[in-house]
mmCIF file of C-alpha atoms in Angstrom:
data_model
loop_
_atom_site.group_PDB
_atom_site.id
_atom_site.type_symbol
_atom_site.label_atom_id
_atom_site.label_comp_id
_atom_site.label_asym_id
_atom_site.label_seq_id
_atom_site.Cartn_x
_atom_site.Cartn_y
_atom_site.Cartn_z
ATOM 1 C CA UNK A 1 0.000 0.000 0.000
ATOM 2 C CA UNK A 2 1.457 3.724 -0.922
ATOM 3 C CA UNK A 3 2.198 6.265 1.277
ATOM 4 C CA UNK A 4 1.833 9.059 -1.487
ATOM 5 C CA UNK A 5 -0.886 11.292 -1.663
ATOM 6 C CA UNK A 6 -2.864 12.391 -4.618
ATOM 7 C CA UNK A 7 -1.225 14.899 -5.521
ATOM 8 C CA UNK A 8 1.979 13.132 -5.573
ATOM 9 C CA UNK A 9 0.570 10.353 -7.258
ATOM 10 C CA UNK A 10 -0.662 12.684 -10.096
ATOM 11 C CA UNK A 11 2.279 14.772 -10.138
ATOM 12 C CA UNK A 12 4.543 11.143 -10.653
ATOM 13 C CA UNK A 13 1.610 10.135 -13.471
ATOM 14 C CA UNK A 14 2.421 13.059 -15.433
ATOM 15 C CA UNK A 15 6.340 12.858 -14.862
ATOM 16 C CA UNK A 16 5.920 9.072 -15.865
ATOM 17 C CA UNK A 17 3.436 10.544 -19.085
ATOM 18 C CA UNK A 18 6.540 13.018 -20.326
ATOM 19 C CA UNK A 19 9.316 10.884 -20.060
ATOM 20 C CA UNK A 20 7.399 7.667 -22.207
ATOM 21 C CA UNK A 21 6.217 10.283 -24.632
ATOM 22 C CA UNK A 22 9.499 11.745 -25.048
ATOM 23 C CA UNK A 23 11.657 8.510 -25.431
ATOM 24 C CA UNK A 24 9.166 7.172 -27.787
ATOM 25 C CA UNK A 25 9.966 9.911 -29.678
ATOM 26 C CA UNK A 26 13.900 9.314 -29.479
ATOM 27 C CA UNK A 27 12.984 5.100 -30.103
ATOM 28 C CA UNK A 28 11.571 6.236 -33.423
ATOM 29 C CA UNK A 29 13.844 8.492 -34.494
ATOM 30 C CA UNK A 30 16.972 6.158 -33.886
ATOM 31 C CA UNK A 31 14.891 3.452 -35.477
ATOM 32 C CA UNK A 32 14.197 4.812 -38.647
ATOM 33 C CA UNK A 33 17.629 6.699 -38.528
ATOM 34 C CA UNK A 34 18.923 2.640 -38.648
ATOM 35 C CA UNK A 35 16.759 1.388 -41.202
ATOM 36 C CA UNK A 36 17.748 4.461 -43.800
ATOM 37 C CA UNK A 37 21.574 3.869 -42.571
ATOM 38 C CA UNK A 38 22.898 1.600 -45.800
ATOM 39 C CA UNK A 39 24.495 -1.286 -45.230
ATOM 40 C CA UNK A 40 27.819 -1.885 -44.493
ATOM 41 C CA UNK A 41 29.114 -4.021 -47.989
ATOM 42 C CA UNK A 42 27.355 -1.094 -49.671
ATOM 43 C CA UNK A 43 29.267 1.502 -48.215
ATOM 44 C CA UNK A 44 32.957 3.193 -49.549
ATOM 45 C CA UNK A 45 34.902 4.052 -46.782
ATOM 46 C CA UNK A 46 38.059 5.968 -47.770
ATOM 47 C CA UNK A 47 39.898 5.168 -44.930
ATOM 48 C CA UNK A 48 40.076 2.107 -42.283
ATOM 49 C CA UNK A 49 39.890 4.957 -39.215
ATOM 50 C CA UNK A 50 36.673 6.108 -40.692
ATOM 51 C CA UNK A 51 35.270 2.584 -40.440
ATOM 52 C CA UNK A 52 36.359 1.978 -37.199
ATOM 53 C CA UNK A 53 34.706 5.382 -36.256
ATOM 54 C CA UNK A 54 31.871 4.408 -37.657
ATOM 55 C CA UNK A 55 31.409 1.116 -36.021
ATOM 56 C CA UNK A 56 32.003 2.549 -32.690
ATOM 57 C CA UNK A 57 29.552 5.493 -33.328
ATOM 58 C CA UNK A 58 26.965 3.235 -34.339
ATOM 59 C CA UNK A 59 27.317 0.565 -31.450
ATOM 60 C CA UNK A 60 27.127 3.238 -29.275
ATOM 61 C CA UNK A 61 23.839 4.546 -31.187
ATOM 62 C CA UNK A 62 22.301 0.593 -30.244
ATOM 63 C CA UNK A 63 23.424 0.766 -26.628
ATOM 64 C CA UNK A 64 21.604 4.558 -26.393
ATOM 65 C CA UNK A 65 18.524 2.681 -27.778
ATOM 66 C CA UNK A 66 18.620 -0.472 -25.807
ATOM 67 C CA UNK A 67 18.846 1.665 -22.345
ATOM 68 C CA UNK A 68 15.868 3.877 -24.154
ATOM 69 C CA UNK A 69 13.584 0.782 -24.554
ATOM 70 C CA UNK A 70 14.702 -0.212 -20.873
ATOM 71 C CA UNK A 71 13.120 2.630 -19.344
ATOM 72 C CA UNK A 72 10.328 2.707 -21.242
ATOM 73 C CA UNK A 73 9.645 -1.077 -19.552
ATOM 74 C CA UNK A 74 10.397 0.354 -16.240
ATOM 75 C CA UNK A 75 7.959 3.478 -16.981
ATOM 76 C CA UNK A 76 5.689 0.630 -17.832
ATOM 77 C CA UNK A 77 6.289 -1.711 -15.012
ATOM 78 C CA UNK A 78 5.693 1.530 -12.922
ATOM 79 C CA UNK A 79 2.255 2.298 -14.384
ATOM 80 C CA UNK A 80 1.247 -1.318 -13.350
ATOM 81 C CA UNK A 81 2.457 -0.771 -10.255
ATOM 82 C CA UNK A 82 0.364 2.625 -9.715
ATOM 83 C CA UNK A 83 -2.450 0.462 -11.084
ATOM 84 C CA UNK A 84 -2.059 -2.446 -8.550
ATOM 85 C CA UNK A 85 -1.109 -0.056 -5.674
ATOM 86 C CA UNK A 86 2.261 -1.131 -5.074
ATOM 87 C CA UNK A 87 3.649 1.708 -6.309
ATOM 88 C CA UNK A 88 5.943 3.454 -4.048
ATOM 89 C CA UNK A 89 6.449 0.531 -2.040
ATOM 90 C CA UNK A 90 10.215 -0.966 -2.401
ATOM 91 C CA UNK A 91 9.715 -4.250 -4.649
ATOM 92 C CA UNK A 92 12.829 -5.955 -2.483
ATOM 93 C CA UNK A 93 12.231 -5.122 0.793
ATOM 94 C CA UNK A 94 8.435 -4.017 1.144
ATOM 95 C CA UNK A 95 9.365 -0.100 2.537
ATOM 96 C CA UNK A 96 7.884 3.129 0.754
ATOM 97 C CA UNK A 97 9.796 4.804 -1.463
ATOM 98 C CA UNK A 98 10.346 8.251 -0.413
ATOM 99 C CA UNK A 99 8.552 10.839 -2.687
ATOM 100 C CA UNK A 100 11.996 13.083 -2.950
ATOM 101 C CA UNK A 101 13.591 9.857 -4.722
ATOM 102 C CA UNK A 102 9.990 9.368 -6.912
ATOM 103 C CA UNK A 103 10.345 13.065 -8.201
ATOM 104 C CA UNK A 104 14.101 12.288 -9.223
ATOM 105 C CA UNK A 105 13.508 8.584 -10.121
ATOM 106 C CA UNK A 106 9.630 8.083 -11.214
ATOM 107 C CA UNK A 107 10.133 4.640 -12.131
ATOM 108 C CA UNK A 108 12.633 3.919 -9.378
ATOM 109 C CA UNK A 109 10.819 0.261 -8.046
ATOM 110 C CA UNK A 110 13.347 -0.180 -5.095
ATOM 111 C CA UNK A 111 14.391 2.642 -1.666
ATOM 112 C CA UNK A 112 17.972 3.646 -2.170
ATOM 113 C CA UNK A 113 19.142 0.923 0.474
ATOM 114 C CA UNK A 114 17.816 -2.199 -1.935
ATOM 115 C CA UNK A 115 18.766 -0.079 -5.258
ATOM 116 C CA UNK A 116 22.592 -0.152 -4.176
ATOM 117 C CA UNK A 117 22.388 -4.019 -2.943
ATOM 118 C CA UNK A 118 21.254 -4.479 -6.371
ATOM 119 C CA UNK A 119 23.702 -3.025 -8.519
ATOM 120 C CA UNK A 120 26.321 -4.379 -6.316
ATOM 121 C CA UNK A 121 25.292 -7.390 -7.231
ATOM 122 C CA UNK A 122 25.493 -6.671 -10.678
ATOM 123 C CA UNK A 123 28.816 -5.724 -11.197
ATOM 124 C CA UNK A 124 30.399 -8.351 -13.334
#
């Protein structure tokens, strides 16, 4: 059960609301920017630095998009969560959320405390 208010709740709706909106904007964009891209074997490339540059510049472009389409899940998973009313509530460890991480962090699912456990356990 939340601890947030209406007003917060709305105010986190609409944060939730602008972010999607604009990353499925930027989703878009980089996908049709990749389709139009042509491919590789039809490409000249003068020089072998200017390939390499390229490569680089375009797996950096897929990385952008896969941590795009990431949050958008999370924005989504959020949403549910607002839906079921276990939003605000840590998913690890059952404690609200506090509204000053929310604002910073609308689709933050864990308190700080479980957030850091987590991506200490996630170093490789």
């Amino acid at each position: 059960m939340t601890t947030l208010r209406n007003d917060q709740l709305d105010l986190l709706r609409c944060a939730l609301a602008e972010r999607d909106a604009q990353l499925q904007v930027e989703v878009r964009a980089a996908k049709q920017a990749a389709a139009e891209r042509p491919p590789a074997t039809v490409r000249e490339v003068q020089d072998p630095g200017e390939d390499a540059e390229e490569h680089f510049r375009h797996g950096l472009e897929h990385v952008d998009l896969e941590r795009e389409q990431e949050e958008l899940r999370a924005i989504q998973q959020a949403r549910e969560r607002m839906a079921d009313g276990s939003y605000g509530s840590c998913i690890d460890c059952g404690q609200p959320i506090p509204f000053e991480r929310l604002k910073a962090q609308p689709s933050a699912s864990r308190c700080i405390v479980c957030q850091t456990r987590f991506e200490h356990s996630q170093v490789r």
